[in-house]
């Protein structure tokens, strides 16, 4: 009997909403359920080790590597500089040499040699390795804020395009003109060991795009707060993830103030939160939503993370998938674009939709759904809407 595929769970959202707490609590719950688990931090400003209260000396001795926290649970905070020096020193030394020619001192040049996106590349390499070798049953990713998370998801396609379209051409041309170019080039030229290291790096990424796009393996959990700007960014993140065909199987609303009949200083904040909680319900109607209360004390250490896990999953499998597949799908069609929205049991007679800036408002009876639109659709108008089974298909055309 074949082994089940390892599970990958991404935690994404705006900076400061509580992604690290939610991802650490989930990883702990998976581990205490008997699944060998690693929580992997992709954020440059790592806080995963602080969340589990890892001793600083243990963290420093294992910089960038997996560290055991408890039975079945490891954590790892990606350190791109350590990885480059350890495995791809040719790439690191070349970029450091290039930056040093600009007049920067040695330390600054070495710091800048970590090219943008390298943290994401290193994380993808580890994910691919852990799944391929079945090192862990569950890989939990504590992602960087939303923009960096989207760059992480697009990285495999970007690298594949570069390797297929430009890499061999660059390598061949440089080998052909190297003797002449060395005399006139104002910066050092990479030798063939640099290109060989890039090729090894690409080989380590082979297949990771299929892992991330397979909803049977990978899903996303969005963490948000009931605040205007945070909810807006969560709506946009949901839309962008739909463009990548990523399934969001849970929305976690963190720092919800408890309801009370007694007047106090937080009455206005509670009213505001109720308004945004309703907006969250409208935007993520087909996706399970869990509310986490505002904790008086900071959530640090395994005992408090266990409490968060109990509130998040209430006896359910923390590595299990919740809800249906992606309820949104954007596609380019002849003459324009299409948006497919799953609306099971919707009444066609009760349907009403209209545009409001960068949002499409869909009403079915008393239920409302708010869909953030990607930029290409902002220059179009809605020309048609029809039902196919449980799906509403909206057509956008023209400028």
Short mmCIF file of C-alpha atoms in Angstrom, two decimals:
data_model
loop_
_atom_site.label_atom_id
_atom_site.label_comp_id
_atom_site.label_asym_id
_atom_site.label_seq_id
_atom_site.Cartn_x
_atom_site.Cartn_y
_atom_site.Cartn_z
CA UNK A 1 0.00 0.00 0.00
CA UNK A 2 1.43 3.38 -1.04
CA UNK A 3 2.19 6.00 1.58
CA UNK A 4 -0.04 9.10 1.67
CA UNK A 5 1.53 12.21 0.17
CA UNK A 6 3.09 14.66 2.64
CA UNK A 7 0.90 17.66 3.44
CA UNK A 8 1.94 21.30 2.82
CA UNK A 9 0.04 24.11 4.58
CA UNK A 10 0.83 27.78 3.88
CA UNK A 11 -0.12 30.51 6.33
CA UNK A 12 -0.41 33.87 4.58
CA UNK A 13 -1.67 37.36 5.36
CA UNK A 14 -0.66 40.92 6.13
CA UNK A 15 2.32 41.48 8.40
CA UNK A 16 1.53 41.45 12.11
CA UNK A 17 -1.82 39.66 11.97
CA UNK A 18 -0.63 36.53 13.82
CA UNK A 19 0.55 34.17 11.05
CA UNK A 20 3.45 32.87 13.11
CA UNK A 21 1.21 32.04 16.08
CA UNK A 22 -1.32 30.24 13.86
CA UNK A 23 1.34 28.30 11.95
CA UNK A 24 3.26 27.32 15.11
CA UNK A 25 0.03 26.20 16.84
CA UNK A 26 -0.95 24.15 13.78
CA UNK A 27 2.47 22.51 13.55
CA UNK A 28 2.36 21.66 17.27
CA UNK A 29 -1.11 20.14 16.93
CA UNK A 30 0.01 18.00 13.96
CA UNK A 31 3.05 16.81 15.89
CA UNK A 32 1.06 15.96 19.01
CA UNK A 33 -1.28 14.00 16.76
CA UNK A 34 1.65 11.76 15.82
CA UNK A 35 2.59 13.33 12.47
CA UNK A 36 6.24 14.18 11.92
CA UNK A 37 6.05 17.92 11.28
CA UNK A 38 8.28 20.85 10.44
CA UNK A 39 7.34 24.53 10.69
CA UNK A 40 9.36 26.50 8.16
CA UNK A 41 9.67 30.29 8.44
CA UNK A 42 9.93 32.19 5.14
CA UNK A 43 9.81 35.66 6.68
CA UNK A 44 13.09 37.60 6.74
CA UNK A 45 12.07 38.93 10.18
CA UNK A 46 11.84 35.44 11.72
CA UNK A 47 9.83 34.99 14.91
CA UNK A 48 9.07 31.26 14.82
CA UNK A 49 11.82 30.37 17.31
CA UNK A 50 10.55 33.06 19.69
CA UNK A 51 7.00 31.77 19.33
CA UNK A 52 7.94 28.26 20.53
CA UNK A 53 10.33 29.81 23.10
CA UNK A 54 13.38 28.05 21.67
CA UNK A 55 16.57 28.64 23.73
CA UNK A 56 18.72 31.21 21.95
CA UNK A 57 21.94 29.15 22.13
CA UNK A 58 20.23 26.18 20.47
CA UNK A 59 18.90 28.48 17.74
CA UNK A 60 22.31 30.07 17.12
CA UNK A 61 24.13 26.71 16.91
CA UNK A 62 21.75 25.52 14.20
CA UNK A 63 21.28 28.72 12.22
CA UNK A 64 19.20 28.03 9.12
CA UNK A 65 18.83 24.30 9.87
CA UNK A 66 15.97 22.25 11.36
CA UNK A 67 15.89 22.24 15.17
CA UNK A 68 13.87 19.77 17.23
CA UNK A 69 11.41 21.48 19.58
CA UNK A 70 9.52 18.47 20.91
CA UNK A 71 8.54 14.96 19.83
CA UNK A 72 7.71 14.92 16.08
CA UNK A 73 8.15 18.71 15.77
CA UNK A 74 11.05 20.60 14.17
CA UNK A 75 11.27 24.27 13.25
CA UNK A 76 13.52 25.92 10.67
CA UNK A 77 14.16 29.60 9.99
CA UNK A 78 15.58 30.01 6.48
CA UNK A 79 18.92 31.82 6.34
CA UNK A 80 19.73 32.52 2.69
CA UNK A 81 23.29 33.68 3.41
CA UNK A 82 24.14 30.49 5.29
CA UNK A 83 22.63 28.39 2.47
CA UNK A 84 24.53 30.22 -0.26
CA UNK A 85 27.84 29.90 1.59
CA UNK A 86 27.12 26.26 2.41
CA UNK A 87 25.89 24.96 -0.97
CA UNK A 88 26.32 27.60 -3.67
CA UNK A 89 29.44 29.48 -2.66
CA UNK A 90 30.27 30.13 -6.34
CA UNK A 91 27.07 32.17 -6.76
CA UNK A 92 27.53 34.00 -3.46
CA UNK A 93 31.20 34.87 -4.10
CA UNK A 94 30.43 36.13 -7.59
CA UNK A 95 27.70 38.53 -6.47
CA UNK A 96 29.81 39.73 -3.56
CA UNK A 97 32.64 40.46 -6.01
CA UNK A 98 30.29 42.39 -8.31
CA UNK A 99 28.98 44.56 -5.46
CA UNK A 100 32.50 45.22 -4.16
CA UNK A 101 33.41 46.83 -7.52
CA UNK A 102 30.83 49.56 -6.80
CA UNK A 103 32.95 50.83 -3.90
CA UNK A 104 31.05 49.11 -1.10
CA UNK A 105 33.16 47.70 1.71
CA UNK A 106 33.46 43.93 2.13
CA UNK A 107 30.72 43.47 4.73
CA UNK A 108 28.16 45.55 2.84
CA UNK A 109 29.01 43.76 -0.41
CA UNK A 110 28.52 40.36 1.24
CA UNK A 111 25.19 41.49 2.70
CA UNK A 112 23.92 42.69 -0.69
CA UNK A 113 25.07 39.45 -2.36
CA UNK A 114 21.82 37.91 -1.11
CA UNK A 115 19.87 38.68 -4.28
CA UNK A 116 16.12 39.39 -3.98
CA UNK A 117 14.08 36.20 -3.95
CA UNK A 118 16.88 33.98 -2.66
CA UNK A 119 15.06 33.28 0.61
CA UNK A 120 12.08 32.00 -1.39
CA UNK A 121 14.32 29.87 -3.62
CA UNK A 122 15.99 28.26 -0.60
CA UNK A 123 12.59 27.56 0.97
CA UNK A 124 11.37 25.93 -2.25
CA UNK A 125 14.47 23.72 -2.32
CA UNK A 126 13.83 22.52 1.22
CA UNK A 127 10.14 21.89 0.56
CA UNK A 128 10.98 19.85 -2.53
CA UNK A 129 13.62 17.87 -0.63
CA UNK A 130 11.41 17.15 2.39
CA UNK A 131 8.50 15.97 0.24
CA UNK A 132 10.69 13.94 -2.14
CA UNK A 133 12.54 12.22 0.71
CA UNK A 134 9.38 11.99 2.87
CA UNK A 135 11.33 13.52 5.74
CA UNK A 136 8.12 14.90 7.23
CA UNK A 137 4.42 14.09 7.09
CA UNK A 138 3.43 17.76 7.33
CA UNK A 139 5.29 20.90 6.21
CA UNK A 140 3.84 24.11 7.68
CA UNK A 141 5.01 27.34 6.03
CA UNK A 142 4.98 30.58 8.01
CA UNK A 143 4.98 32.91 5.00
CA UNK A 144 6.20 36.48 4.71
CA UNK A 145 3.61 39.29 4.33
CA UNK A 146 1.23 38.96 1.38
CA UNK A 147 3.35 40.53 -1.39
CA UNK A 148 6.38 38.36 -0.65
CA UNK A 149 4.14 35.28 -0.37
CA UNK A 150 2.85 35.85 -3.90
CA UNK A 151 6.42 36.22 -5.16
CA UNK A 152 7.19 32.90 -3.46
CA UNK A 153 4.33 31.19 -5.33
CA UNK A 154 5.37 32.65 -8.69
CA UNK A 155 9.07 31.83 -8.23
CA UNK A 156 9.05 28.29 -9.77
CA UNK A 157 7.52 29.54 -13.03
CA UNK A 158 9.88 32.52 -13.16
CA UNK A 159 12.97 30.37 -12.66
CA UNK A 160 11.79 27.77 -15.17
CA UNK A 161 11.26 30.50 -17.78
CA UNK A 162 14.77 31.87 -17.17
CA UNK A 163 16.43 28.46 -17.38
CA UNK A 164 14.64 27.51 -20.59
CA UNK A 165 14.82 30.87 -22.38
CA UNK A 166 18.00 32.62 -21.24
CA UNK A 167 20.33 30.44 -19.16
CA UNK A 168 21.94 28.36 -21.92
CA UNK A 169 22.17 31.39 -24.20
CA UNK A 170 23.95 33.44 -21.53
CA UNK A 171 26.31 30.59 -20.67
CA UNK A 172 27.20 29.90 -24.32
CA UNK A 173 27.70 33.54 -25.26
CA UNK A 174 29.87 34.27 -22.24
CA UNK A 175 32.10 31.27 -22.92
CA UNK A 176 32.51 32.45 -26.53
CA UNK A 177 33.43 36.05 -25.77
CA UNK A 178 35.09 35.64 -22.36
CA UNK A 179 38.72 36.36 -23.47
CA UNK A 180 37.73 39.67 -25.07
CA UNK A 181 35.07 40.61 -22.52
CA UNK A 182 37.48 40.22 -19.59
CA UNK A 183 39.58 43.08 -20.98
CA UNK A 184 36.70 45.57 -21.28
CA UNK A 185 34.16 44.52 -18.66
CA UNK A 186 33.91 46.91 -15.67
CA UNK A 187 32.75 44.06 -13.41
CA UNK A 188 34.04 40.51 -12.82
CA UNK A 189 32.63 37.90 -15.20
CA UNK A 190 31.21 34.65 -13.81
CA UNK A 191 33.17 31.52 -14.63
CA UNK A 192 31.62 28.20 -15.55
CA UNK A 193 31.43 27.03 -11.92
CA UNK A 194 28.89 29.82 -11.33
CA UNK A 195 26.67 28.52 -14.14
CA UNK A 196 27.09 24.94 -12.92
CA UNK A 197 25.90 26.01 -9.45
CA UNK A 198 22.85 27.74 -10.94
CA UNK A 199 22.07 24.56 -12.88
CA UNK A 200 22.33 22.42 -9.72
CA UNK A 201 20.04 24.83 -7.94
CA UNK A 202 17.43 24.57 -10.71
CA UNK A 203 17.59 20.76 -10.64
CA UNK A 204 16.77 20.90 -6.93
CA UNK A 205 13.59 22.83 -7.74
CA UNK A 206 12.30 20.42 -10.37
CA UNK A 207 8.74 19.39 -9.58
CA UNK A 208 8.09 21.87 -6.74
CA UNK A 209 5.58 23.79 -8.89
CA UNK A 210 3.45 20.64 -9.16
CA UNK A 211 3.53 20.21 -5.37
CA UNK A 212 2.33 23.75 -4.72
CA UNK A 213 -0.45 23.60 -7.32
CA UNK A 214 -1.78 20.20 -6.19
CA UNK A 215 -4.78 20.88 -3.88
CA UNK A 216 -4.50 17.33 -2.55
CA UNK A 217 -1.09 18.28 -1.10
CA UNK A 218 -1.02 22.05 -0.66
CA UNK A 219 -3.61 24.47 0.70
CA UNK A 220 -3.47 28.00 2.10
CA UNK A 221 -4.81 29.34 5.39
CA UNK A 222 -5.35 33.10 5.47
CA UNK A 223 -4.86 34.94 8.76
CA UNK A 224 -6.57 38.30 9.19
CA UNK A 225 -7.81 40.78 11.80
CA UNK A 226 -11.25 42.49 11.86
CA UNK A 227 -9.82 45.83 10.69
CA UNK A 228 -10.50 47.72 7.45
CA UNK A 229 -7.04 47.68 5.85
CA UNK A 230 -6.32 44.11 6.94
CA UNK A 231 -9.64 42.78 5.57
CA UNK A 232 -9.03 44.59 2.26
CA UNK A 233 -5.61 43.00 1.90
CA UNK A 234 -7.01 39.58 2.82
CA UNK A 235 -9.63 39.94 0.08
CA UNK A 236 -6.91 40.79 -2.45
CA UNK A 237 -4.75 37.90 -1.25
CA UNK A 238 -7.69 35.52 -1.74
CA UNK A 239 -8.13 36.83 -5.30
CA UNK A 240 -4.41 36.50 -6.11
CA UNK A 241 -4.28 32.98 -4.69
CA UNK A 242 -7.22 32.10 -6.95
CA UNK A 243 -5.15 33.30 -9.92
CA UNK A 244 -2.48 30.77 -8.87
CA UNK A 245 -5.16 28.06 -8.50
CA UNK A 246 -4.32 27.80 -4.82
CA UNK A 247 -7.08 26.52 -2.54
CA UNK A 248 -7.78 28.48 0.65
CA UNK A 249 -9.22 25.94 3.07
CA UNK A 250 -9.48 28.14 6.18
CA UNK A 251 -9.72 31.83 7.11
CA UNK A 252 -8.50 32.62 10.64
CA UNK A 253 -9.72 35.88 12.17
CA UNK A 254 -7.36 36.77 14.99
CA UNK A 255 -7.68 39.21 17.92
CA UNK A 256 -11.47 39.30 18.13
CA UNK A 257 -12.67 41.19 21.20
CA UNK A 258 -15.13 39.27 23.41
CA UNK A 259 -18.74 40.45 23.49
CA UNK A 260 -20.06 41.93 26.72
CA UNK A 261 -23.18 43.80 27.85
CA UNK A 262 -21.19 46.06 30.16
CA UNK A 263 -20.11 49.47 28.81
CA UNK A 264 -16.34 49.86 28.67
CA UNK A 265 -13.56 51.55 26.72
CA UNK A 266 -13.72 48.94 23.94
CA UNK A 267 -17.40 49.38 23.00
CA UNK A 268 -16.50 51.36 19.86
CA UNK A 269 -13.86 48.82 18.87
CA UNK A 270 -16.40 46.00 19.24
CA UNK A 271 -18.88 47.79 16.98
CA UNK A 272 -16.16 48.26 14.38
CA UNK A 273 -15.11 44.60 14.62
CA UNK A 274 -18.71 43.42 14.18
CA UNK A 275 -18.91 45.39 10.92
CA UNK A 276 -15.71 43.86 9.56
CA UNK A 277 -16.63 40.37 10.74
CA UNK A 278 -19.76 40.66 8.62
CA UNK A 279 -17.60 41.78 5.69
CA UNK A 280 -15.31 38.78 6.18
CA UNK A 281 -18.32 36.47 6.16
CA UNK A 282 -19.52 38.03 2.88
CA UNK A 283 -16.12 37.78 1.20
CA UNK A 284 -15.31 34.19 2.22
CA UNK A 285 -18.78 32.67 2.26
CA UNK A 286 -17.72 29.24 0.90
CA UNK A 287 -14.62 28.96 3.09
CA UNK A 288 -14.58 27.85 6.76
CA UNK A 289 -13.89 30.76 9.12
CA UNK A 290 -12.50 30.44 12.67
CA UNK A 291 -12.39 33.28 15.19
CA UNK A 292 -9.53 33.56 17.68
CA UNK A 293 -10.05 35.81 20.72
CA UNK A 294 -7.82 38.64 21.82
CA UNK A 295 -5.41 37.09 24.35
CA UNK A 296 -4.42 39.29 27.28
CA UNK A 297 -0.94 37.75 27.40
CA UNK A 298 1.32 37.18 24.40
CA UNK A 299 1.18 33.67 22.97
CA UNK A 300 4.68 32.31 23.57
CA UNK A 301 5.62 28.75 24.48
CA UNK A 302 4.15 25.34 23.78
CA UNK A 303 1.41 25.44 26.43
CA UNK A 304 -0.14 28.64 25.05
CA UNK A 305 0.28 27.47 21.47
CA UNK A 306 -1.57 24.28 22.41
CA UNK A 307 -4.46 26.43 23.67
CA UNK A 308 -4.56 28.28 20.35
CA UNK A 309 -4.54 24.95 18.47
CA UNK A 310 -7.53 23.73 20.51
CA UNK A 311 -9.48 26.86 19.60
CA UNK A 312 -8.47 26.62 15.95
CA UNK A 313 -9.32 22.99 15.32
CA UNK A 314 -11.63 21.89 18.17
CA UNK A 315 -10.80 18.20 17.80
CA UNK A 316 -10.53 18.25 13.98
CA UNK A 317 -7.42 17.06 12.15
CA UNK A 318 -5.18 20.17 11.89
CA UNK A 319 -3.64 18.79 8.69
CA UNK A 320 -7.02 17.95 7.17
CA UNK A 321 -8.60 19.97 4.40
CA UNK A 322 -11.69 22.00 5.22
CA UNK A 323 -14.39 22.99 2.76
CA UNK A 324 -14.57 22.60 -1.03
CA UNK A 325 -12.02 23.53 -3.67
CA UNK A 326 -11.33 27.06 -4.84
CA UNK A 327 -14.67 28.90 -5.14
CA UNK A 328 -13.21 31.50 -7.54
CA UNK A 329 -11.55 31.10 -10.93
CA UNK A 330 -10.36 33.82 -13.30
CA UNK A 331 -9.68 33.05 -16.96
CA UNK A 332 -8.81 34.96 -20.11
CA UNK A 333 -11.20 34.19 -22.99
CA UNK A 334 -11.61 35.49 -26.52
CA UNK A 335 -12.56 39.15 -26.32
CA UNK A 336 -12.19 39.50 -22.57
CA UNK A 337 -12.18 37.63 -19.26
CA UNK A 338 -14.37 35.31 -17.25
CA UNK A 339 -14.91 34.97 -13.53
CA UNK A 340 -16.42 31.71 -12.26
CA UNK A 341 -17.93 31.85 -8.76
CA UNK A 342 -19.36 28.77 -7.10
CA UNK A 343 -22.83 29.59 -5.72
CA UNK A 344 -24.50 26.30 -4.79
CA UNK A 345 -28.30 26.41 -4.46
CA UNK A 346 -28.41 30.03 -5.66
CA UNK A 347 -31.68 31.31 -7.07
CA UNK A 348 -31.26 32.86 -10.51
CA UNK A 349 -34.24 35.15 -9.93
CA UNK A 350 -32.68 36.53 -6.74
CA UNK A 351 -29.30 37.29 -8.34
CA UNK A 352 -28.03 40.87 -8.45
CA UNK A 353 -24.49 42.03 -9.20
CA UNK A 354 -22.76 45.38 -9.70
CA UNK A 355 -19.29 46.90 -9.74
CA UNK A 356 -17.96 49.12 -7.00
CA UNK A 357 -14.44 50.25 -7.89
CA UNK A 358 -12.15 47.23 -7.79
CA UNK A 359 -14.85 44.96 -6.35
CA UNK A 360 -17.71 42.97 -7.82
CA UNK A 361 -20.68 42.80 -5.44
CA UNK A 362 -22.81 39.67 -5.86
CA UNK A 363 -26.13 39.40 -4.03
CA UNK A 364 -28.29 36.29 -3.96
CA UNK A 365 -31.34 37.02 -1.83
CA UNK A 366 -30.08 38.18 1.55
CA UNK A 367 -26.58 36.74 1.00
CA UNK A 368 -23.80 38.92 -0.36
CA UNK A 369 -20.41 38.04 -1.82
CA UNK A 370 -17.63 40.61 -2.38
CA UNK A 371 -14.97 39.66 -4.96
CA UNK A 372 -11.80 41.72 -5.41
CA UNK A 373 -10.88 42.01 -9.09
CA UNK A 374 -7.37 41.79 -10.58
CA UNK A 375 -6.04 44.84 -12.41
CA UNK A 376 -6.73 43.65 -15.99
CA UNK A 377 -10.44 43.36 -15.16
CA UNK A 378 -10.61 46.92 -13.82
CA UNK A 379 -10.46 48.23 -17.40
CA UNK A 380 -13.44 46.14 -18.51
CA UNK A 381 -17.21 46.10 -18.01
CA UNK A 382 -19.56 43.27 -17.12
CA UNK A 383 -21.41 42.19 -20.26
CA UNK A 384 -23.00 38.90 -19.29
CA UNK A 385 -23.75 36.64 -16.33
CA UNK A 386 -25.08 33.10 -16.54
CA UNK A 387 -25.38 29.97 -14.42
CA UNK A 388 -23.86 26.60 -15.29
CA UNK A 389 -24.85 24.14 -12.59
CA UNK A 390 -23.77 25.62 -9.24
CA UNK A 391 -21.40 28.10 -10.91
CA UNK A 392 -22.09 31.71 -11.78
CA UNK A 393 -20.03 32.76 -14.82
CA UNK A 394 -19.51 36.50 -15.28
CA UNK A 395 -18.06 37.80 -18.56
CA UNK A 396 -16.00 41.01 -18.73
CA UNK A 397 -15.30 42.69 -22.07
CA UNK A 398 -13.95 45.92 -23.57
CA UNK A 399 -11.98 48.73 -22.05
#
